[in-house]
XYZ file of C-alpha atoms in Angstrom:
92
model
C -0.087 0.231 0.006
C 1.396 3.367 -1.088
C 1.079 6.410 1.311
C 0.096 9.246 -0.171
C 0.773 12.625 1.886
C -2.266 15.100 1.941
C -1.041 18.615 2.514
C -3.874 19.315 5.149
C -3.937 15.641 6.869
C -0.408 14.002 6.371
C 0.101 10.426 4.928
C -2.606 8.503 4.185
C -3.223 5.189 2.340
C -3.854 5.689 -1.765
C -7.459 4.218 -1.390
C -8.482 7.299 -0.169
C -7.597 9.538 -2.761
C -8.729 9.871 -6.805
C -6.482 10.833 -9.650
C -7.673 14.141 -11.505
C -5.427 14.767 -14.312
C -2.704 17.180 -15.417
C -2.580 19.904 -12.910
C -2.103 23.576 -14.231
C -4.209 23.252 -17.286
C -5.829 27.046 -17.938
C -9.559 26.658 -18.598
C -9.837 28.754 -22.318
C -10.638 32.151 -21.665
C -13.156 32.187 -24.536
C -14.766 28.695 -24.616
C -17.765 29.493 -26.839
C -15.195 30.850 -29.578
C -13.314 27.302 -29.664
C -13.694 25.694 -32.625
C -14.892 21.706 -32.095
C -11.084 20.497 -32.520
C -9.723 23.373 -29.928
C -12.347 22.339 -27.552
C -11.616 18.527 -27.965
C -7.940 19.113 -27.557
C -8.736 21.095 -24.417
C -10.784 18.716 -23.048
C -9.189 15.272 -23.983
C -5.682 16.079 -24.746
C -3.210 15.840 -22.005
C 0.670 15.488 -21.832
C 1.507 11.903 -20.400
C 5.493 11.934 -19.986
C 7.316 9.563 -18.108
C 9.389 10.993 -15.340
C 8.281 13.963 -12.926
C 4.500 15.192 -13.590
C 2.300 17.480 -11.933
C -1.141 16.176 -11.152
C -4.399 16.572 -9.308
C -5.668 14.836 -6.707
C -8.360 14.944 -4.127
C -8.342 12.893 -0.724
C -12.204 11.621 -1.513
C -12.600 9.644 1.721
C -10.556 12.247 3.748
C -10.694 15.796 3.722
C -12.236 15.855 0.421
C -10.184 18.538 -0.643
C -8.054 19.037 -3.719
C -4.528 19.308 -3.873
C -1.527 19.117 -6.583
C 1.574 16.430 -6.458
C 4.342 16.373 -8.483
C 4.769 12.248 -9.181
C 7.030 10.759 -10.720
C 5.073 8.276 -13.581
C 7.834 5.623 -13.726
C 8.279 4.741 -10.041
C 5.027 6.603 -8.869
C 7.141 8.182 -6.198
C 5.131 11.548 -5.070
C 8.336 13.828 -4.970
C 6.365 16.849 -3.664
C 2.833 18.029 -2.810
C 1.114 21.188 -2.737
C -2.024 23.459 -2.185
C -4.025 24.880 -5.357
C -3.076 28.379 -4.297
C 0.798 27.390 -3.849
C 3.167 27.858 -6.622
C 4.450 24.826 -8.495
C 7.434 23.568 -6.642
C 11.175 23.332 -8.374
C 12.285 19.507 -8.583
C 15.548 18.921 -9.860
């Protein structure tokens, strides 16, 4: 069982969390002006790198708050977690 560090509750078992997709994806300024292709790219196309990746997670059975995490997608190691109003940490 992997422990995921919630920024509010501390480390908890992974079954308490749900993945929410790529972090830091800006909502379009004028979504009604987007073509069908542009809207589809916004909704469905996300990065999928091997290595460090900024993601959104929700502590669904705990505090039910959203947070961001930097996770290594190759090893599943959480390198940093931070609240949505905090800047993305620099990880080397």
